[in-house]
Short mmCIF file of C-alpha atoms and ligand atoms in Angstrom, two decimals:
data_model
loop_
_atom_site.label_atom_id
_atom_site.label_comp_id
_atom_site.label_asym_id
_atom_site.label_seq_id
_atom_site.Cartn_x
_atom_site.Cartn_y
_atom_site.Cartn_z
CA UNK A 213 59.12 -26.28 12.39
CA UNK A 214 61.65 -24.28 9.70
CA UNK A 215 61.20 -23.75 7.23
CA UNK A 216 64.81 -24.99 6.04
CA UNK A 217 64.16 -28.25 7.45
CA UNK A 218 61.18 -28.54 4.23
CA UNK A 219 62.76 -27.66 1.40
CA UNK A 220 65.99 -29.43 2.55
CA UNK A 221 63.78 -32.56 2.83
CA UNK A 222 61.98 -31.68 -1.25
CA UNK A 223 66.20 -31.00 -1.75
CA UNK A 224 66.34 -34.95 -1.20
CA UNK A 225 63.24 -35.58 -2.81
CA UNK A 226 61.40 -36.49 0.64
CA UNK A 227 57.71 -36.76 0.91
CA UNK A 228 56.34 -33.23 3.11
CA UNK A 229 53.96 -34.37 5.24
CA UNK A 230 49.76 -32.23 5.90
CA UNK A 231 51.52 -30.41 8.77
CA UNK A 232 54.81 -29.01 6.94
CA UNK A 233 52.21 -28.32 3.96
CA UNK A 234 50.02 -26.46 5.94
CA UNK A 235 52.56 -24.60 7.55
CA UNK A 236 54.21 -23.38 4.50
CA UNK A 237 51.61 -22.30 3.06
CA UNK A 238 50.16 -20.45 5.37
CA UNK A 239 53.25 -18.68 5.97
CA UNK A 240 53.22 -18.07 2.39
CA UNK A 241 49.61 -16.34 2.80
CA UNK A 242 50.51 -14.10 5.81
CA UNK A 243 54.20 -13.54 4.39
CA UNK A 244 56.37 -14.41 7.22
CA UNK A 245 58.34 -16.89 4.80
CA UNK A 246 60.43 -15.17 2.85
CA UNK A 247 60.03 -14.90 -1.03
CA UNK A 248 63.69 -16.97 -1.24
CA UNK A 249 62.76 -19.66 1.23
CA UNK A 250 59.40 -19.98 -0.88
CA UNK A 251 61.41 -19.93 -3.95
CA UNK A 252 64.13 -22.76 -3.00
CA UNK A 253 61.10 -24.97 -2.25
CA UNK A 254 59.61 -24.27 -5.25
CA UNK A 255 62.47 -25.53 -7.68
CA UNK A 256 62.74 -28.55 -5.57
CA UNK A 257 59.11 -29.07 -6.35
CA UNK A 258 59.92 -29.06 -9.56
CA UNK A 259 62.71 -31.10 -9.33
CA UNK A 260 61.63 -33.88 -7.26
CA UNK A 261 57.65 -33.98 -8.13
CA UNK A 262 54.79 -34.29 -4.75
CA UNK A 263 52.85 -37.57 -5.34
CA UNK A 264 49.12 -37.84 -5.54
CA UNK A 265 48.60 -36.85 -1.94
CA UNK A 266 51.05 -34.67 -1.11
CA UNK A 267 49.07 -32.37 -4.14
CA UNK A 268 46.26 -32.49 -2.55
CA UNK A 269 46.58 -31.54 0.25
CA UNK A 270 49.09 -28.39 -1.06
CA UNK A 271 45.47 -28.08 -2.95
CA UNK A 272 43.05 -27.98 0.23
CA UNK A 273 45.87 -26.04 1.95
CA UNK A 274 45.67 -23.00 -1.14
CA UNK A 275 41.92 -22.97 -1.20
CA UNK A 276 41.25 -22.63 2.35
CA UNK A 277 44.20 -19.30 2.28
CA UNK A 278 40.96 -16.97 2.37
CA UNK A 279 37.26 -17.01 1.12
CA UNK A 280 35.31 -19.82 0.27
CA UNK A 281 32.29 -18.98 -1.36
CA UNK A 282 28.80 -20.24 -0.27
CA UNK A 283 26.55 -20.99 -2.67
CA UNK A 284 24.17 -23.57 -1.29
CA UNK A 285 22.41 -20.55 -1.29
CA UNK A 286 21.71 -20.71 -5.03
CA UNK A 287 19.10 -24.03 -5.80
CA UNK A 288 20.15 -26.13 -8.26
CA UNK A 289 23.55 -28.15 -8.86
CA UNK A 290 25.97 -24.93 -9.78
CA UNK A 291 28.68 -26.00 -12.79
CA UNK A 292 31.51 -24.04 -13.48
CA UNK A 293 33.94 -23.75 -16.12
CA UNK A 294 37.52 -23.53 -16.22
CA UNK A 295 39.83 -23.08 -19.39
CA UNK A 296 43.72 -23.72 -18.91
CA UNK A 297 43.98 -20.61 -20.78
CA UNK A 298 44.33 -20.44 -25.20
CA UNK A 299 44.02 -18.13 -28.04
CA UNK A 300 40.98 -17.08 -29.21
CA UNK A 301 38.86 -18.76 -26.05
CA UNK A 302 36.07 -17.12 -25.44
CA UNK A 303 33.76 -19.94 -25.23
CA UNK A 304 32.80 -19.43 -21.46
CA UNK A 305 30.21 -16.60 -23.02
CA UNK A 306 28.75 -19.45 -25.42
CA UNK A 307 28.92 -22.20 -22.83
CA UNK A 308 27.60 -20.43 -19.80
CA UNK A 309 24.66 -19.13 -21.40
CA UNK A 310 24.02 -23.05 -23.75
CA UNK A 311 24.14 -24.43 -19.98
CA UNK A 312 21.88 -21.98 -18.08
CA UNK A 313 19.08 -22.00 -21.08
CA UNK A 314 19.55 -25.97 -20.05
CA UNK A 315 18.05 -25.23 -16.52
CA UNK A 316 22.09 -25.43 -15.44
CA UNK A 317 23.43 -22.49 -12.62
CA UNK A 318 26.77 -20.62 -13.88
CA UNK A 319 27.73 -19.16 -10.92
CA UNK A 320 31.02 -18.35 -12.37
CA UNK A 321 34.72 -16.03 -11.14
CA UNK A 322 37.26 -15.37 -13.93
CA UNK A 323 40.59 -13.49 -14.19
CA UNK A 324 41.89 -10.71 -16.23
CA UNK A 325 44.22 -11.56 -19.12
CA UNK A 326 48.27 -11.85 -19.38
CA UNK A 327 50.03 -12.47 -21.80
CA UNK A 328 49.59 -14.04 -24.44
CA UNK A 329 46.48 -15.37 -23.34
CA UNK A 330 43.10 -13.00 -22.86
CA UNK A 331 41.00 -13.37 -19.37
CA UNK A 332 36.66 -13.66 -19.41
CA UNK A 333 36.79 -10.22 -17.35
CA UNK A 334 38.68 -8.52 -20.26
CA UNK A 335 36.44 -9.34 -22.57
CA UNK A 336 33.27 -8.35 -21.24
CA UNK A 337 34.27 -5.18 -20.03
CA UNK A 338 34.14 -4.20 -24.02
CA UNK A 339 30.71 -3.84 -23.22
CA UNK A 340 29.86 -0.13 -22.79
CA UNK A 341 28.65 0.07 -18.94
CA UNK A 342 29.30 -3.87 -17.96
CA UNK A 343 30.95 -4.38 -14.15
CA UNK A 344 32.95 -6.94 -12.60
CA UNK A 345 32.24 -6.61 -9.43
CA UNK A 346 29.19 -7.73 -8.65
CA UNK A 347 28.02 -7.26 -4.16
CA UNK A 348 27.71 -11.26 -3.64
CA UNK A 349 23.95 -10.64 -3.19
CA UNK A 350 23.53 -9.30 -6.36
CA UNK A 351 26.01 -11.61 -7.61
CA UNK A 352 23.60 -15.39 -6.34
CA UNK A 353 20.45 -12.98 -7.50
CA UNK A 354 20.88 -13.00 -10.91
CA UNK A 355 22.65 -16.45 -10.61
CA UNK A 356 19.24 -17.82 -9.36
CA UNK A 357 17.59 -15.18 -11.79
CA UNK A 358 19.02 -15.38 -14.67
CA UNK A 359 20.51 -18.75 -15.01
CA UNK A 360 24.34 -17.19 -15.02
CA UNK A 361 26.93 -14.52 -14.41
CA UNK A 362 30.89 -13.85 -14.88
CA UNK A 363 31.78 -11.90 -11.99
CA UNK A 364 36.33 -11.27 -11.82
CA UNK A 365 37.83 -13.00 -9.12
CA UNK A 366 37.87 -11.60 -6.15
CA UNK A 367 41.92 -11.02 -4.28
CA UNK A 368 40.43 -13.03 -1.41
CA UNK A 369 40.30 -16.79 -2.59
CA UNK A 370 42.72 -18.49 -2.73
CA UNK A 371 45.27 -15.97 -1.76
CA UNK A 372 47.90 -18.43 -2.09
CA UNK A 373 48.35 -19.34 -5.21
CA UNK A 374 48.30 -15.30 -5.91
CA UNK A 375 51.75 -14.92 -4.24
CA UNK A 376 52.46 -18.19 -5.67
CA UNK A 377 52.20 -17.41 -9.30
CA UNK A 378 53.31 -14.08 -9.26
CA UNK A 379 56.68 -15.76 -7.67
CA UNK A 380 56.57 -19.06 -10.22
CA UNK A 381 56.12 -16.45 -13.00
CA UNK A 382 59.47 -14.88 -12.58
CA UNK A 383 61.35 -18.20 -10.93
CA UNK A 384 61.18 -20.31 -14.05
CA UNK A 385 59.04 -22.54 -11.66
CA UNK A 386 55.46 -22.31 -13.86
CA UNK A 387 56.06 -25.61 -16.00
CA UNK A 388 54.99 -28.55 -13.07
CA UNK A 389 51.87 -30.46 -12.92
CA UNK A 390 51.56 -30.84 -8.57
CA UNK A 391 51.78 -26.80 -8.85
CA UNK A 392 49.11 -25.82 -11.94
CA UNK A 393 46.90 -28.27 -10.74
CA UNK A 394 47.52 -26.83 -7.12
CA UNK A 395 46.90 -23.47 -8.52
CA UNK A 396 43.88 -23.93 -10.49
CA UNK A 397 42.08 -26.21 -8.40
CA UNK A 398 42.92 -24.69 -5.25
CA UNK A 399 40.49 -21.11 -6.98
CA UNK A 400 38.07 -23.57 -8.79
CA UNK A 401 37.20 -25.23 -5.63
CA UNK A 402 37.24 -22.14 -3.03
CA UNK A 403 34.29 -20.50 -5.74
CA UNK A 404 31.97 -23.35 -4.49
CA UNK A 405 30.47 -25.31 -7.75
CA UNK A 406 29.46 -28.33 -7.47
CA UNK A 407 30.99 -30.02 -10.42
CA UNK A 408 33.63 -28.69 -12.06
CA UNK A 409 34.45 -29.37 -16.35
CA UNK A 410 37.94 -28.07 -17.72
CA UNK A 411 39.02 -27.40 -20.62
CA UNK A 412 43.31 -28.08 -21.42
CA UNK A 413 44.34 -26.70 -24.18
CA UNK A 414 47.16 -28.46 -25.88
CA UNK A 415 50.23 -27.02 -28.56
CA UNK A 416 52.07 -24.56 -29.13
CA UNK A 417 49.53 -21.70 -27.66
CA UNK A 418 48.91 -23.82 -24.31
CA UNK A 419 50.47 -24.46 -21.45
CA UNK A 420 50.40 -28.21 -21.56
CA UNK A 421 52.82 -28.42 -25.42
CA UNK A 422 50.86 -32.20 -26.21
CA UNK A 423 48.53 -34.68 -25.35
CA UNK A 424 50.51 -36.74 -22.88
CA UNK A 425 51.10 -33.86 -20.72
CA UNK A 426 47.52 -32.49 -20.98
CA UNK A 427 46.30 -36.31 -20.22
CA UNK A 428 48.37 -36.41 -16.92
CA UNK A 429 47.37 -32.95 -16.26
CA UNK A 430 43.83 -33.55 -16.93
CA UNK A 431 44.20 -36.94 -15.15
CA UNK A 432 45.05 -35.42 -12.02
CA UNK A 433 42.87 -32.29 -11.53
CA UNK A 434 40.11 -34.72 -11.74
CA UNK A 435 41.40 -36.95 -9.05
CA UNK A 436 41.64 -33.30 -6.55
CA UNK A 437 38.21 -32.16 -7.66
CA UNK A 438 36.61 -35.79 -6.89
CA UNK A 439 39.48 -36.22 -3.99
CA UNK A 440 37.29 -33.02 -2.86
CA UNK A 441 33.81 -34.17 -3.51
CA UNK A 442 33.12 -32.25 -6.61
CA UNK A 443 32.22 -34.13 -9.90
CA UNK A 444 35.02 -32.79 -12.36
CA UNK A 445 35.43 -33.29 -16.04
CA UNK A 446 38.57 -32.63 -18.00
CA UNK A 447 38.58 -32.03 -22.31
CA UNK A 448 41.58 -31.96 -23.41
CA UNK A 449 41.01 -29.86 -26.84
CA UNK A 450 43.74 -28.32 -29.96
CA UNK A 451 45.52 -25.08 -29.15
CA UNK A 452 47.94 -25.45 -31.77
CA UNK A 453 45.88 -22.59 -34.37
CA UNK A 454 43.63 -20.14 -32.52
CA UNK A 455 40.34 -21.02 -31.54
CA UNK A 456 37.94 -18.97 -34.02
CA UNK A 457 38.71 -16.53 -35.60
CA UNK A 458 39.02 -13.02 -33.72
CA UNK A 459 41.76 -12.95 -31.11
CA UNK A 460 41.09 -9.53 -28.74
CA UNK A 461 38.26 -8.22 -26.55
CA UNK A 462 35.69 -6.35 -28.31
CA UNK A 463 36.47 -8.68 -31.39
CA UNK A 464 35.95 -12.02 -29.74
CA UNK A 465 32.48 -11.13 -27.96
CA UNK A 466 30.70 -10.52 -31.18
CA UNK A 467 32.50 -13.62 -32.04
CA UNK A 468 29.89 -15.19 -28.97
CA UNK A 469 27.65 -13.01 -30.39
CA UNK A 470 27.65 -14.40 -33.98
CA UNK A 471 27.72 -18.57 -32.41
CA UNK A 472 24.96 -17.73 -30.41
CA UNK A 473 23.41 -16.25 -33.60
CA UNK A 474 23.46 -19.74 -35.41
CA UNK A 475 26.90 -17.56 -37.29
CA UNK A 476 29.98 -18.15 -35.68
CA UNK A 477 33.20 -20.58 -37.47
CA UNK A 478 32.00 -23.57 -36.58
CA UNK A 479 35.55 -25.18 -34.73
CA UNK A 480 33.93 -22.87 -31.94
CA UNK A 481 30.71 -23.88 -31.94
CA UNK A 482 31.45 -27.46 -31.93
CA UNK A 483 33.79 -27.16 -28.78
CA UNK A 484 30.92 -24.74 -27.19
CA UNK A 485 28.52 -27.01 -27.73
CA UNK A 486 30.09 -30.38 -26.56
CA UNK A 487 31.37 -28.64 -23.15
CA UNK A 488 27.70 -27.60 -23.55
CA UNK A 489 26.58 -31.12 -23.11
CA UNK A 490 28.90 -31.98 -19.48
CA UNK A 491 27.50 -29.16 -18.43
CA UNK A 492 24.43 -29.69 -18.95
CA UNK A 493 24.51 -34.13 -18.05
CA UNK A 494 27.12 -33.11 -15.35
CA UNK A 495 24.44 -30.18 -13.87
CA UNK A 496 21.73 -33.23 -13.49
CA UNK A 497 19.65 -31.39 -16.52
CA UNK A 498 20.08 -34.88 -19.22
CA UNK A 499 20.97 -38.51 -18.72
CA UNK A 500 23.63 -38.58 -20.52
CA UNK A 501 26.60 -35.56 -22.20
CA UNK A 502 25.10 -37.19 -26.31
CA UNK A 503 21.70 -35.46 -24.77
CA UNK A 504 23.16 -32.58 -23.27
CA UNK A 505 24.69 -31.79 -26.25
CA UNK A 506 21.89 -32.09 -28.38
CA UNK A 507 19.90 -29.49 -26.04
CA UNK A 508 22.85 -27.38 -25.64
CA UNK A 509 22.60 -27.09 -29.13
CA UNK A 510 17.99 -26.71 -29.49
CA UNK A 511 18.69 -23.75 -27.05
CA UNK A 512 21.47 -22.81 -29.66
CA UNK A 513 19.64 -23.04 -32.98
CA UNK A 514 16.13 -21.29 -30.74
CA UNK A 515 17.60 -18.48 -30.02
CA UNK A 516 17.31 -19.03 -26.18
CA UNK A 517 20.93 -19.05 -25.20
CA UNK A 518 21.06 -15.22 -27.28
CA UNK A 519 18.64 -14.32 -24.74
CA UNK A 520 19.96 -15.46 -21.84
CA UNK A 521 22.98 -13.60 -23.07
CA UNK A 522 20.79 -10.66 -23.20
CA UNK A 523 19.58 -10.80 -19.93
CA UNK A 524 23.07 -11.67 -18.54
CA UNK A 525 24.91 -7.99 -20.19
CA UNK A 526 21.44 -6.44 -18.86
CA UNK A 527 21.39 -7.53 -15.38
CA UNK A 528 25.61 -6.68 -15.25
CA UNK A 529 24.98 -3.27 -16.33
CA UNK A 530 25.79 -3.79 -20.03
CA UNK A 531 24.04 -2.03 -22.54
CA UNK A 532 21.85 -5.13 -24.41
CA UNK A 533 21.61 -3.68 -27.47
CA UNK A 534 25.52 -4.47 -28.21
CA UNK A 535 23.71 -7.78 -29.21
CA UNK A 536 22.58 -6.15 -32.64
CA UNK A 537 24.31 -3.76 -33.17
CA UNK A 538 28.28 -4.01 -32.85
CA UNK A 539 29.30 0.18 -33.52
CA UNK A 540 27.99 0.03 -29.67
CA UNK A 541 31.38 -2.17 -29.57
CA UNK A 542 35.51 0.93 -28.51
CA UNK A 543 35.93 1.50 -32.35
CA UNK A 544 39.56 1.00 -33.67
CA UNK A 545 40.52 3.66 -35.56
CA UNK A 546 43.65 1.16 -37.50
CA UNK A 547 43.98 -2.02 -39.15
CA UNK A 548 46.35 -3.49 -41.02
CA UNK A 549 45.61 -6.45 -43.80
CA UNK A 550 47.98 -9.29 -43.32
CA UNK A 551 48.11 -11.86 -47.14
CA UNK A 552 49.63 -14.27 -48.35
CA UNK A 553 53.13 -14.43 -50.15
CA UNK A 554 52.44 -17.46 -51.93
CA UNK A 555 49.97 -19.51 -53.34
CA UNK A 556 49.12 -23.46 -51.45
CA UNK A 557 48.21 -24.36 -48.44
CA UNK A 558 47.35 -22.89 -44.37
CA UNK A 559 49.28 -25.77 -42.69
CA UNK A 560 50.52 -24.01 -39.70
CA UNK A 561 48.88 -20.84 -37.54
CA UNK A 562 50.63 -20.68 -34.86
CA UNK A 563 48.71 -20.05 -32.35
CA UNK A 564 51.56 -18.55 -29.58
CA UNK A 565 52.01 -15.57 -32.20
CA UNK A 566 48.72 -15.06 -32.80
CA UNK A 567 48.79 -14.40 -28.73
CA UNK A 568 51.88 -11.99 -29.31
CA UNK A 569 50.33 -10.44 -31.93
CA UNK A 570 46.85 -9.31 -30.40
CA UNK A 571 49.70 -8.42 -26.70
CA UNK A 572 51.37 -6.34 -29.96
CA UNK A 573 48.05 -4.91 -31.07
CA UNK A 574 46.86 -3.73 -27.30
CA UNK A 575 44.38 -6.14 -26.62
CA UNK A 576 46.55 -8.20 -23.98
CA UNK A 577 49.32 -6.77 -20.66
CA UNK A 578 53.16 -7.68 -20.89
CA UNK A 579 52.52 -6.75 -17.39
CA UNK A 580 49.50 -6.47 -14.66
CA UNK A 581 49.39 -2.31 -15.12
CA UNK A 582 49.37 -2.58 -18.15
CA UNK A 583 45.99 -0.66 -19.89
CA UNK A 584 44.38 -2.28 -22.87
CA UNK A 585 42.70 -1.20 -25.69
CA UNK A 586 39.18 -2.31 -26.08
CA UNK A 587 39.29 -2.70 -29.44
CA UNK A 588 42.49 -4.41 -30.63
CA UNK A 589 43.32 -7.62 -31.87
CA UNK A 590 43.53 -10.04 -34.43
CA UNK A 591 40.26 -11.70 -37.65
CA UNK A 592 42.00 -14.76 -38.86
CA UNK A 593 40.13 -14.46 -42.71
CA UNK A 594 42.31 -18.04 -43.48
CA UNK A 595 42.30 -21.19 -40.69
CA UNK A 596 44.67 -24.86 -41.31
CA UNK A 597 43.67 -26.46 -43.88
CA UNK A 598 42.82 -23.65 -46.23
CA UNK A 599 43.81 -23.21 -49.31
CA UNK A 600 45.44 -19.44 -50.55
CA UNK A 601 47.21 -17.12 -53.69
CA UNK A 602 49.66 -14.70 -53.44
CA UNK A 603 48.18 -12.02 -52.34
CA UNK A 604 44.85 -13.50 -50.41
CA UNK A 605 43.65 -12.36 -47.42
CA UNK A 606 45.05 -13.68 -44.50
CA UNK A 607 43.67 -11.51 -41.07
CA UNK A 608 43.84 -8.15 -40.69
CA UNK A 609 45.10 -6.10 -37.34
CA UNK A 610 42.87 -3.89 -35.67
CA UNK A 611 44.04 -0.64 -33.21
CA UNK A 612 44.95 3.04 -32.37
CA UNK A 613 48.57 3.47 -32.16
CA UNK A 614 50.03 2.63 -35.51
CA UNK A 615 53.27 1.35 -33.38
CA UNK A 616 51.78 -1.39 -32.33
CA UNK A 617 48.79 -2.00 -35.48
CA UNK A 618 52.91 -2.79 -37.48
CA UNK A 619 54.56 -4.81 -34.13
CA UNK A 620 51.02 -6.93 -34.40
CA UNK A 621 51.40 -7.36 -37.97
CA UNK A 622 55.02 -8.31 -38.15
CA UNK A 623 54.40 -11.20 -35.53
CA UNK A 624 51.04 -12.80 -37.36
CA UNK A 625 53.60 -12.91 -41.29
CA UNK A 626 55.70 -15.63 -38.63
CA UNK A 627 52.47 -17.22 -37.84
CA UNK A 628 51.57 -18.27 -40.56
CA UNK A 629 53.37 -21.14 -42.78
CA UNK A 630 52.15 -22.31 -45.93
CA UNK A 631 52.94 -24.86 -47.41
CA UNK A 632 52.47 -26.68 -51.65
CA UNK A 633 50.89 -29.96 -49.82
CA UNK A 634 46.88 -29.48 -47.67
CA UNK A 635 47.61 -30.91 -44.63
CA UNK A 636 45.74 -32.69 -42.08
CA UNK A 637 42.80 -31.38 -40.62
CA UNK A 638 43.62 -31.08 -37.28
CA UNK A 639 41.54 -32.68 -34.56
CA UNK A 640 39.87 -30.45 -31.79
CA UNK A 641 38.25 -32.50 -28.93
CA UNK A 642 40.98 -34.86 -28.40
CA UNK A 643 39.66 -36.58 -24.74
CA UNK A 644 37.31 -36.16 -22.20
CA UNK A 645 38.30 -37.91 -18.85
CA UNK A 646 36.58 -38.02 -15.78
CA UNK A 647 33.35 -38.94 -17.93
CA UNK A 648 32.66 -42.21 -16.37
N1 URA B 767 46.55 -21.60 -14.94
C1 URA B 767 46.40 -21.22 -13.77
O1 URA B 767 45.72 -20.94 -12.74
N2 URA B 767 47.33 -21.80 -12.29
C2 URA B 767 48.91 -22.04 -12.90
O2 URA B 767 49.83 -22.25 -12.56
C3 URA B 767 48.10 -22.91 -14.95
C4 URA B 767 48.16 -22.02 -15.21
#
């Protein structure tokens, strides 16, 4: 088989056979296919597309390009949760303890943030002492005993995706449904859970800019999950404005704790209960997603989910006192306030600008090698729909570097759009796919 012929076939709009796709993924993984040929095929796929069958074969080949985690030693139904990436999205830190408090086992492998979106691993590392690298036995034992664990995804899980994603990122070939689906689902399927809940973000601060594209991606990912024998449900949610009020690592962990104490922003509480309800249902702990949501709400109000969170932090070496004393988190030394320049209503808070502002403040990385400031970030005082007066506080930037904080503040100025007319309240949860 020759890579040249595979590129030519896809360039002319042909369908690749199982053997051709497996040859490609194997060659990418072991480095025998040069990057110029891989890039050429990625571009041909982007233009010509892939059928459902080809996408499934690609996903499976990528899944088996490295380790496939065996969670069968953990009793109970293991349910994974994945977000396609957003700004201020700290739901894993709320949803996992809610689901675990209701009997679901959550064995989660997460990534780091890059660009304008944050990663759960970085957020967890803002807790003093918290370890995101556990030995497999330690990870399995913790999930069995505490009900949940969140660790960093190792380089051995879906290594083909690591190489392909790095190339897609620099060859303008990220935004293709088959390539996104195979990238996300190969990792999820390799992580070994029995069922998966996907939070598919849509809007200005997400890969999918509109609901129609988000629905196509959701359907494709659910189809592939089911073909691999996993119950898979996708929830399409709004990412036109950031989720909750806090953006940045320690700020987001604090906000997640506040939600678990019943005092967090209502948007993130609503979404967390919805996602946890579905996890509880597909995890076999409720007879419907509605009943699952009621159970999740009870775990929240009774404080059981907060208790699970404390045990999870402690089990991974983190200081559990952070739940009561937020001063134990890394501290910022500088803050800058951004105030309204006119009377009116907040009509938009562009999630992309806030994500970039967070990155500029030091909370995010522009390249994988960048060091991050775990205390840095943004707190939004107003959300879309709020009435504001001139001079009223819209947001605060936190950090430790004057020039970074100023760069973030300039980006936040661009994010807020204030109008005379009250805008419609944005719908957070747009659609659920695959629940039947
Ligand atoms: N997230 C991924 O892991 N892969 C993609 O291709 C897009 C988002």
